[in-house]
Every structure is written in C-alpha cells, then in structure tokens.
C-alpha cells in the first residue's frame, strides 16, 4: 500500500492524518512536561515519528510513540515523520530500535553468552521477579539442558537453578521463545527423557511398540525407554 517512492523519506505530515495505533505507557507527567519544553522551543520534533501508509494520505505510527504523545500534547499541527514500508518485520524491528519492544532470542538454539545476557537483563530490571537467581548457575544449567526438544519453558523449573514456577518462569517469556525439534523415536538419553512429560514419554513408547507402559510413572518410563 505504501508509495514505494516515499519509503525512507522524511516528510512533514499533518498530525491529524496519523493514527496513533498502540499507546505509550509513559507517565502523563513526562509527556506533558516534555510537551511544555517543546512548545518553548521552535515546536519541531527533532526525533521523527516512524509511520507506515495505510491508505491514501493516511498513516499509522509504528515507532516513537512517545514523540507522538508529546506532539499531540503540545498541540502541534504537523510533525516530521520517516515513512516505512508495510511489512510486519519492519514494524517489529522498528519497535525494538525505538526501545518500545523487547527482542526475544530462540532458546532452542541460543548460545551460552546469549542466555547469560538475557538473564542479566531480566535481573537488572526494577522490581525484577528473578531476585536471588544466581546468573552463572542458571546460565550453565539452561545451556547444558536438552532445550532443543523443549515444548515450553517449564523444564527450567526442574534444573534447580533458582527459577521456579509462577512469576519467575513467566519473566523468562519476555526474552525467550522456542522452536523445538522433533523428538527422535530412538531417543535413549536419560537426561533428555527426564525433560519430557509423561504424555510425551508414552508416545515414544507407543512408537517403539513397547508394552505394559500405560501405568508406569515417569521414572520407570525413563528407565524403560533408556534401555529399550
């Protein structure tokens, strides 16, 4: 929909043809105080909005929401904008570059250093839910775990690294996502098997055409599958 000749251009647009989209969660004080300072200068937003065209002469902001809120509070009629394309990838990375979205890393394939830096970021946040978690311990245990097969982050709570169910585990969802590999039918590694659910273990047993596994607990299922 965007006019390709406009993509990447800096344009001076009427504020009333720009939809705000998401709203900033910045405090009203910061918005109004900054708006007052802006009004006391030349009234130009030297940091431009990032917008995409959604119809002819209609735009939607995808980055620098705070600047939009300040411009609106200051009563500006026109604002400087950079025109972006309409792709989801552009919108996603724009929010990250503007500090308005937290990038996530793939825990299925992440390096040790990536895991460590993500945990450090979470621990350093105000009112963190990971207070007391020892970064070196958590990093090592997550890195060494068979995370390539994890369907969700819950196996982390079994690593005895200070991260438990509830708010601590939920905090990790801010920085990690998973793209799990298929579990091999011939898997016999007990560490990997222990990270699976009882349902997953029984599916493997069924595929191997084993018998008398229906009422086994997890430990016995792991023992069975690691030996057969």
XYZ file of N, CA and C in Angstrom:
684
model
N 0.824 -1.202 0.000
C 0.000 0.000 0.000
C 0.863 1.259 0.000
N 2.039 1.192 0.653
C 2.893 2.364 0.711
C 3.388 2.740 -0.675
N 3.419 4.025 -0.945
C 4.028 4.521 -2.166
C 5.524 4.274 -2.062
N 6.045 3.378 -2.906
C 7.448 2.990 -2.788
C 8.386 4.174 -2.914
N 7.947 5.218 -3.624
C 8.808 6.388 -3.778
C 8.932 7.174 -2.481
N 7.986 6.955 -1.545
C 8.023 7.666 -0.267
C 8.769 6.899 0.820
N 8.906 5.583 0.672
C 9.543 4.769 1.707
C 10.975 5.235 1.943
N 11.268 5.511 3.200
C 12.591 6.001 3.571
C 12.698 7.511 3.601
N 11.669 8.201 3.102
C 11.706 9.662 3.054
C 11.337 10.291 4.393
N 11.894 11.467 4.642
C 11.499 12.299 5.776
C 10.440 13.266 5.271
N 9.239 13.205 5.876
C 8.134 14.033 5.405
C 7.507 14.799 6.565
N 6.974 15.965 6.254
C 6.328 16.837 7.237
C 4.823 16.662 7.075
N 4.209 15.880 7.966
C 2.811 15.485 7.801
C 1.902 16.135 8.836
N 0.644 16.293 8.453
C -0.363 16.770 9.405
C -0.578 15.701 10.474
N -0.611 16.116 11.717
C -0.779 15.161 12.810
C -2.127 14.445 12.725
N -3.141 15.143 12.198
C -4.483 14.546 12.198
C -4.682 13.468 11.131
N -3.679 13.208 10.290
C -3.800 12.103 9.331
C -2.968 10.899 9.777
N -2.485 10.964 11.017
C -1.674 9.869 11.565
C -2.434 9.193 12.693
N -2.696 7.906 12.547
C -3.331 7.134 13.618
C -2.277 6.760 14.651
N -2.669 6.842 15.912
C -1.701 6.583 16.979
C -1.381 5.105 17.146
N -2.319 4.203 16.775
C -2.059 2.778 16.968
C -1.891 2.463 18.439
N -0.802 1.786 18.793
C -0.523 1.496 20.199
C -0.299 2.794 20.957
N -0.613 2.775 22.234
C -0.394 3.963 23.057
C 0.838 3.751 23.919
N 1.543 4.827 24.211
C 2.720 4.730 25.061
C 2.303 4.575 26.513
N 3.085 3.826 27.267
C 2.784 3.663 28.694
C 3.607 4.615 29.548
N 4.202 5.627 28.895
C 4.970 6.636 29.620
C 4.034 7.487 30.471
N 4.531 7.954 31.596
C 3.695 8.716 32.523
C 3.208 10.024 31.901
N 2.036 10.444 32.333
C 1.447 11.691 31.852
C 2.345 12.876 32.186
N 3.026 12.784 33.338
C 3.936 13.868 33.726
C 5.026 14.055 32.680
N 5.685 12.960 32.280
C 6.776 13.067 31.310
C 6.276 13.601 29.974
N 5.098 13.157 29.569
C 4.540 13.629 28.297
C 4.259 15.128 28.355
N 3.554 15.570 29.390
C 3.167 16.982 29.487
C 4.357 17.895 29.735
N 5.300 17.442 30.568
C 6.480 18.266 30.851
C 7.336 18.421 29.603
N 7.479 17.330 28.839
C 8.249 17.404 27.596
C 7.517 18.254 26.560
N 6.192 18.147 26.529
C 5.394 18.957 25.603
C 5.576 20.445 25.889
N 5.664 20.787 27.158
C 5.862 22.189 27.534
C 7.214 22.684 27.052
N 8.252 21.850 27.237
C 9.586 22.224 26.757
C 9.589 22.374 25.241
N 8.894 21.460 24.547
C 8.826 21.525 23.089
C 8.141 22.810 22.636
N 7.086 23.196 23.342
C 6.351 24.418 22.993
C 7.194 25.661 23.217
N 8.146 25.578 24.144
C 9.007 26.723 24.445
C 10.147 26.869 23.454
N 10.291 25.886 22.555
C 11.331 25.974 21.521
C 10.658 26.305 20.197
N 11.151 25.714 19.124
C 10.562 26.029 17.815
C 9.408 25.101 17.456
N 9.055 24.192 18.374
C 7.918 23.317 18.132
C 8.159 22.250 17.080
N 9.418 21.889 16.875
C 9.719 20.840 15.898
C 10.134 19.562 16.624
N 9.619 18.453 16.172
C 10.061 17.176 16.748
C 11.328 16.721 16.025
N 12.451 16.996 16.643
C 13.729 16.682 16.002
C 13.978 15.173 15.926
N 13.261 14.421 16.732
C 13.248 12.963 16.575
C 11.952 12.627 15.843
N 12.031 12.126 14.621
C 10.814 11.920 13.823
C 10.004 10.710 14.266
N 8.723 10.732 13.936
C 7.888 9.548 14.090
C 8.233 8.573 12.966
N 8.048 7.290 13.220
C 8.167 6.299 12.153
C 6.744 5.847 11.832
N 6.325 6.041 10.587
C 4.940 5.736 10.211
C 4.903 4.867 8.959
N 3.771 4.193 8.785
C 3.523 3.462 7.543
C 2.231 3.996 6.937
N 2.138 3.947 5.623
C 0.931 4.420 4.943
C -0.110 3.307 4.942
N -1.330 3.602 5.401
C -2.391 2.592 5.456
C -3.491 2.864 4.428
N -3.503 4.051 3.872
C -4.422 4.429 2.795
C -3.868 5.721 2.203
N -4.505 6.203 1.155
C -4.010 7.440 0.555
C -4.125 8.583 1.558
N -2.994 9.209 1.849
C -2.917 10.313 2.811
C -3.377 9.906 4.209
N -3.209 8.651 4.550
C -3.479 8.167 5.903
C -2.296 7.319 6.360
N -1.865 7.580 7.583
C -0.676 6.904 8.098
C -0.940 6.363 9.502
N -0.118 5.416 9.892
C -0.200 4.872 11.247
C 1.205 4.813 11.822
N 1.337 5.237 13.063
C 2.643 5.245 13.703
C 3.062 3.820 14.070
N 4.328 3.481 13.833
C 4.851 2.174 14.224
C 6.087 2.300 15.118
N 6.525 3.529 15.354
C 7.681 3.724 16.221
C 7.774 5.148 16.722
N 8.343 5.310 17.912
C 8.466 6.602 18.597
C 7.102 7.138 19.041
N 6.372 6.274 19.735
C 5.048 6.643 20.246
C 5.118 7.791 21.245
N 6.188 7.843 22.013
C 6.331 8.924 22.993
C 6.375 10.276 22.285
N 7.097 10.333 21.179
C 7.190 11.585 20.418
C 5.808 12.005 19.924
N 5.023 11.034 19.473
C 3.649 11.330 19.027
C 2.824 11.895 20.180
N 2.904 11.252 21.349
C 2.125 11.702 22.509
C 2.518 13.119 22.915
N 3.811 13.414 22.855
C 4.296 14.755 23.204
C 3.814 15.780 22.178
N 3.916 15.438 20.902
C 3.475 16.354 19.844
C 1.991 16.667 19.978
N 1.204 15.648 20.296
C -0.236 15.835 20.478
C -0.514 16.725 21.679
N 0.204 16.479 22.785
C 0.011 17.279 23.996
C 0.450 18.724 23.788
N 1.453 18.916 22.932
C 1.957 20.267 22.661
C 1.095 21.012 21.644
N 0.135 20.316 21.063
C -0.751 20.954 20.094
C -0.127 21.187 18.734
N 0.879 20.399 18.379
C 1.494 20.557 17.061
C 0.510 20.137 15.973
N 0.495 20.888 14.893
C -0.376 20.546 13.771
C 0.326 19.653 12.761
N 1.646 19.783 12.681
C 2.424 18.977 11.738
C 3.635 18.396 12.464
N 4.051 17.227 12.019
C 5.207 16.560 12.636
C 6.079 15.947 11.547
N 7.373 15.844 11.869
C 8.297 15.188 10.954
C 8.180 13.682 11.126
N 8.145 12.978 10.006
C 7.976 11.517 10.020
C 8.899 10.873 8.988
N 9.348 9.676 9.294
C 10.029 8.839 8.307
C 9.033 7.777 7.856
N 8.910 7.599 6.557
C 7.945 6.652 6.008
C 8.592 5.273 5.892
N 7.986 4.292 6.547
C 8.462 2.910 6.484
C 7.562 2.093 5.565
N 8.035 0.912 5.182
C 7.172 0.029 4.393
C 6.152 -0.646 5.310
N 5.298 -1.470 4.743
C 4.175 -2.038 5.497
C 4.428 -3.439 6.047
N 5.650 -3.918 5.958
C 5.909 -5.296 6.377
C 5.895 -5.435 7.898
N 5.488 -6.618 8.357
C 5.475 -6.900 9.790
C 6.890 -6.879 10.355
N 7.852 -7.352 9.555
C 9.247 -7.382 10.007
C 9.757 -5.976 10.282
N 9.409 -5.029 9.407
C 9.832 -3.640 9.602
C 9.217 -3.060 10.864
N 7.928 -3.310 11.063
C 7.256 -2.796 12.261
C 7.873 -3.395 13.527
N 8.170 -4.683 13.487
C 8.747 -5.366 14.649
C 10.105 -4.784 15.019
N 10.987 -4.654 14.031
C 12.335 -4.167 14.331
C 12.317 -2.683 14.673
N 11.363 -1.930 14.115
C 11.243 -0.506 14.441
C 10.914 -0.315 15.913
N 9.983 -1.113 16.416
C 9.628 -1.030 17.839
C 10.829 -1.370 18.713
N 11.627 -2.337 18.287
C 12.819 -2.704 19.050
C 13.848 -1.579 19.030
N 14.072 -1.001 17.857
C 15.046 0.086 17.731
C 14.635 1.306 18.541
N 13.325 1.511 18.674
C 12.816 2.643 19.449
C 12.753 2.332 20.942
N 13.121 1.118 21.318
C 13.072 0.726 22.724
C 11.662 0.504 23.229
N 10.730 0.233 22.311
C 9.319 0.062 22.673
C 8.885 -1.402 22.662
N 9.787 -2.287 22.317
C 9.519 -3.730 22.359
C 10.812 -4.435 22.739
N 10.676 -5.516 23.491
C 11.843 -6.273 23.938
C 12.123 -7.390 22.939
N 13.332 -7.428 22.379
C 13.646 -8.526 21.459
C 13.745 -9.852 22.196
N 13.336 -10.922 21.538
C 13.425 -12.261 22.120
C 14.451 -13.090 21.356
N 15.099 -14.014 22.071
C 16.040 -14.912 21.421
C 15.497 -16.335 21.478
N 15.913 -17.135 20.510
C 15.449 -18.515 20.407
C 16.235 -19.385 21.384
N 15.601 -19.774 22.471
C 16.289 -20.567 23.488
C 16.624 -21.969 22.983
N 15.958 -22.428 21.956
C 16.260 -23.750 21.397
C 17.669 -23.801 20.820
N 18.154 -22.659 20.352
C 19.454 -22.618 19.665
C 20.410 -21.578 20.234
N 20.009 -20.852 21.261
C 20.808 -19.733 21.780
C 22.167 -20.186 22.305
N 23.163 -19.329 22.152
C 24.488 -19.605 22.703
C 24.491 -19.331 24.203
N 25.528 -19.797 24.863
C 25.652 -19.569 26.301
C 25.676 -18.074 26.603
N 26.417 -17.302 25.813
C 26.521 -15.859 26.048
C 25.172 -15.167 25.864
N 24.384 -15.624 24.897
C 23.056 -15.039 24.683
C 22.142 -15.316 25.872
N 22.204 -16.534 26.388
C 21.396 -16.886 27.561
C 21.802 -16.031 28.749
N 23.094 -15.906 28.954
C 23.618 -15.131 30.082
C 23.176 -13.670 30.000
N 23.309 -13.055 28.825
C 22.959 -11.635 28.692
C 21.462 -11.412 28.868
N 20.639 -12.368 28.406
C 19.184 -12.247 28.573
C 18.801 -12.327 30.048
N 19.411 -13.257 30.782
C 19.135 -13.381 32.216
C 19.605 -12.143 32.966
N 20.768 -11.622 32.597
C 21.282 -10.405 33.239
C 20.323 -9.242 33.018
N 19.790 -9.130 31.806
C 18.828 -8.062 31.508
C 17.626 -8.156 32.432
N 17.083 -9.363 32.595
C 15.900 -9.546 33.441
C 16.198 -9.244 34.900
N 17.344 -9.697 35.381
C 17.708 -9.483 36.788
C 17.912 -7.999 37.080
N 18.403 -7.251 36.094
C 18.706 -5.829 36.297
C 17.475 -4.928 36.220
N 16.322 -5.474 35.828
C 15.115 -4.655 35.723
C 14.591 -4.264 37.101
N 14.027 -3.050 37.228
C 13.412 -2.660 38.504
C 12.293 -3.639 38.872
N 12.204 -3.951 40.148
C 11.172 -4.876 40.646
C 11.215 -6.231 39.936
N 12.425 -6.690 39.630
C 12.579 -7.971 38.945
C 12.007 -9.127 39.761
N 11.441 -10.086 39.065
C 10.947 -11.300 39.720
C 12.041 -12.355 39.858
N 13.224 -12.048 39.332
C 14.327 -13.007 39.384
C 15.342 -12.660 40.471
N 14.914 -11.874 41.432
C 15.807 -11.515 42.527
C 16.285 -12.780 43.238
N 17.585 -12.868 43.457
C 18.151 -14.023 44.146
C 18.630 -15.119 43.218
N 18.270 -15.046 41.940
C 18.736 -16.050 40.982
C 20.210 -15.800 40.672
N 21.021 -16.834 40.789
C 22.452 -16.722 40.506
C 22.673 -16.934 39.013
N 23.097 -15.866 38.350
C 23.233 -15.887 36.897
C 24.163 -16.999 36.401
N 25.368 -17.172 36.978
C 26.258 -18.232 36.468
C 25.636 -19.622 36.560
N 24.960 -19.898 37.682
C 24.337 -21.215 37.869
C 23.206 -21.422 36.869
N 22.317 -20.439 36.774
C 21.176 -20.553 35.858
C 21.645 -20.662 34.410
N 22.648 -19.870 34.048
C 23.169 -19.905 32.678
C 23.711 -21.284 32.330
N 24.554 -21.819 33.199
C 25.171 -23.121 32.926
C 24.138 -24.231 32.805
N 23.173 -24.239 33.693
C 22.205 -25.341 33.695
C 21.236 -25.266 32.523
N 20.864 -24.052 32.160
C 19.998 -23.908 30.981
C 20.775 -24.255 29.714
N 22.024 -23.799 29.646
C 22.851 -24.058 28.465
C 23.084 -25.551 28.256
N 23.294 -26.280 29.351
C 23.607 -27.708 29.265
C 22.370 -28.587 29.102
N 21.194 -28.026 29.310
C 19.953 -28.803 29.229
C 19.584 -29.102 27.770
N 18.812 -30.161 27.529
C 18.389 -30.521 26.161
C 17.241 -29.635 25.673
N 17.480 -28.334 25.654
C 16.423 -27.358 25.360
C 15.950 -27.402 23.915
N 16.715 -28.067 23.049
C 16.280 -28.155 21.646
C 14.986 -28.937 21.493
N 14.615 -29.726 22.530
C 13.379 -30.514 22.463
C 12.249 -29.919 23.309
N 12.536 -28.866 24.056
C 11.518 -28.301 24.947
C 10.345 -27.750 24.149
N 9.140 -28.068 24.615
C 7.925 -27.522 24.016
C 7.540 -26.193 24.661
N 7.981 -25.980 25.890
C 7.761 -24.724 26.609
C 8.914 -24.552 27.593
N 8.847 -23.509 28.403
C 9.954 -23.191 29.307
C 9.882 -23.916 30.645
N 8.824 -24.663 30.889
C 8.636 -25.282 32.207
C 9.764 -26.212 32.655
N 10.495 -26.908 31.750
C 11.593 -27.756 32.226
C 12.666 -26.995 33.005
N 12.732 -25.689 32.829
C 13.722 -24.892 33.566
C 13.505 -25.013 35.067
N 12.258 -25.188 35.478
C 11.965 -25.275 36.916
C 12.513 -26.553 37.538
N 12.920 -27.506 36.715
C 13.489 -28.758 37.230
C 15.012 -28.740 37.261
N 15.615 -27.622 36.871
C 17.073 -27.547 36.778
C 17.745 -27.124 38.078
N 16.946 -26.816 39.099
C 17.471 -26.385 40.401
C 18.441 -25.208 40.251
N 17.955 -24.194 39.524
C 18.779 -23.007 39.284
C 18.149 -21.754 39.878
N 17.153 -21.924 40.746
C 16.524 -20.778 41.400
C 15.319 -20.230 40.670
N 15.020 -20.776 39.492
C 13.861 -20.316 38.722
C 12.723 -21.306 38.926
N 11.675 -20.848 39.575
C 10.543 -21.704 39.931
C 9.304 -21.326 39.125
N 8.254 -22.138 39.239
C 7.006 -21.855 38.542
C 6.396 -20.550 39.046
N 5.599 -19.929 38.204
C 4.962 -18.675 38.590
C 5.660 -17.483 37.970
N 5.839 -16.438 38.746
C 6.352 -15.174 38.220
C 7.771 -15.277 37.674
N 8.608 -16.107 38.301
C 9.988 -16.232 37.819
C 10.022 -16.861 36.431
N 9.259 -17.918 36.258
C 9.223 -18.570 34.949
C 8.567 -17.659 33.913
N 7.511 -16.964 34.308
C 6.819 -16.054 33.390
C 7.731 -14.924 32.930
N 8.649 -14.505 33.799
C 9.576 -13.430 33.433
C 10.437 -13.834 32.241
N 10.775 -15.118 32.144
C 11.620 -15.587 31.046
C 10.925 -15.482 29.698
N 9.595 -15.499 29.709
C 8.840 -15.412 28.461
C 9.018 -14.055 27.780
N 9.521 -13.076 28.516
C 9.758 -11.751 27.932
C 10.951 -11.756 26.983
N 11.889 -12.702 27.182
C 13.123 -12.674 26.388
C 13.395 -13.956 25.603
N 12.651 -15.021 25.882
C 12.911 -16.295 25.207
C 11.686 -16.808 24.441
N 11.941 -17.456 23.331
C 10.916 -18.258 22.656
C 11.581 -19.558 22.212
N 10.784 -20.526 21.781
C 11.304 -21.844 21.429
C 10.855 -22.272 20.033
N 11.720 -22.999 19.346
C 11.366 -23.670 18.087
C 11.832 -25.120 18.231
N 11.079 -25.925 18.961
C 11.538 -27.273 19.315
C 11.716 -28.214 18.127
N 12.763 -29.032 18.231
C 12.981 -30.091 17.249
C 12.040 -31.259 17.549
N 11.801 -32.074 16.556
C 11.024 -33.292 16.775
C 11.836 -34.250 17.642
N 11.164 -34.931 18.543
C 11.849 -35.873 19.428
C 12.105 -37.169 18.663
N 13.359 -37.613 18.551
C 13.660 -38.857 17.827
C 12.983 -40.060 18.478
N 12.459 -40.948 17.676
C 11.792 -42.142 18.208
C 12.762 -43.062 18.942
N 14.043 -43.002 18.569
C 15.033 -43.884 19.187
C 15.812 -43.204 20.313
N 15.294 -42.105 20.826
C 15.969 -41.353 21.885
C 16.141 -42.215 23.136
N 17.402 -42.284 23.652
C 17.670 -43.074 24.852
C 18.434 -42.290 25.915
N 18.749 -41.039 25.617
C 19.470 -40.203 26.574
C 18.563 -39.907 27.765
N 18.946 -40.388 28.950
C 18.082 -40.252 30.129
C 17.871 -38.799 30.534
N 18.887 -37.952 30.316
C 18.738 -36.535 30.659
C 17.654 -35.895 29.800
N 17.672 -36.204 28.516
C 16.661 -35.659 27.613
C 15.293 -36.246 27.943
N 15.248 -37.541 28.179
C 13.979 -38.197 28.505
C 13.358 -37.609 29.766
N 14.190 -37.289 30.752
C 13.691 -36.701 32.002
C 13.075 -35.329 31.797
N 13.468 -34.657 30.723
C 12.933 -33.313 30.463
C 11.569 -33.360 29.774
N 11.145 -34.558 29.368
C 9.873 -34.703 28.666
C 8.738 -34.981 29.644
N 7.531 -34.750 29.192
C 6.356 -35.041 30.015
C 6.022 -36.529 29.924
N 5.197 -36.993 30.851
C 4.765 -38.393 30.833
C 4.046 -38.710 29.520
N 3.220 -37.788 29.063
C 2.496 -37.992 27.797
C 3.462 -38.172 26.633
N 4.503 -37.337 26.591
C 5.497 -37.439 25.515
C 6.261 -38.758 25.598
N 6.578 -39.172 26.822
C 7.290 -40.442 27.010
C 6.443 -41.620 26.537
N 5.165 -41.575 26.832
C 4.276 -42.664 26.415
C 4.113 -42.703 24.896
N 4.151 -41.544 24.261
C 4.073 -41.507 22.800
C 5.281 -42.194 22.179
N 6.459 -41.958 22.794
C 7.677 -42.609 22.298
C 7.580 -44.119 22.491
N 7.095 -44.516 23.672
C 6.945 -45.948 23.961
C 5.993 -46.608 22.965
N 4.939 -45.900 22.617
C 3.969 -46.438 21.658
C 4.597 -46.608 20.283
N 5.385 -45.610 19.862
C 6.031 -45.683 18.551
C 7.044 -46.822 18.490
N 7.629 -47.146 19.650
C 8.589 -48.260 19.688
C 7.894 -49.610 19.866
N 6.577 -49.552 19.952
C 5.762 -50.761 20.102
C 6.109 -51.535 21.374
N 6.414 -50.766 22.439
C 6.661 -51.388 23.736
C 5.322 -51.719 24.382
N 5.344 -52.578 25.380
C 4.104 -52.987 26.050
C 4.186 -52.727 27.548
N 3.028 -52.746 28.180
C 2.927 -52.629 29.646
C 3.552 -51.339 30.194
N 3.402 -50.248 29.468
C 3.948 -48.972 29.934
C 2.848 -48.010 30.400
N 1.603 -48.375 30.186
C 0.482 -47.468 30.435
C 0.383 -46.931 31.842
N 0.717 -47.754 32.845
C 0.572 -47.331 34.239
C 1.901 -46.974 34.905
N 2.965 -46.911 34.125
C 4.278 -46.593 34.698
C 4.376 -45.113 35.043
N 5.081 -44.802 36.141
C 5.339 -43.402 36.475
C 6.494 -42.890 35.617
N 6.809 -41.618 35.770
C 7.806 -41.007 34.887
C 9.167 -41.672 35.012
N 9.618 -41.932 36.238
C 10.940 -42.535 36.438
C 11.038 -43.887 35.735
N 10.008 -44.698 35.885
C 10.033 -46.026 35.268
C 9.926 -45.943 33.744
N 9.199 -44.948 33.258
C 9.129 -44.746 31.811
C 10.497 -44.372 31.245
N 11.188 -43.476 31.957
C 12.531 -43.069 31.528
C 13.461 -44.274 31.526
N 13.401 -45.080 32.583
C 14.244 -46.284 32.661
C 13.937 -47.234 31.506
N 12.642 -47.396 31.218
C 12.228 -48.295 30.138
C 12.751 -47.829 28.790
N 12.583 -46.543 28.518
C 12.964 -46.008 27.210
C 14.471 -45.895 27.035
N 15.194 -45.716 28.126
C 16.651 -45.613 28.022
C 17.308 -46.978 27.828
N 16.531 -48.039 28.062
C 17.072 -49.400 27.941
C 16.543 -50.146 26.719
N 15.454 -49.646 26.134
C 14.836 -50.375 25.014
C 14.750 -49.510 23.751
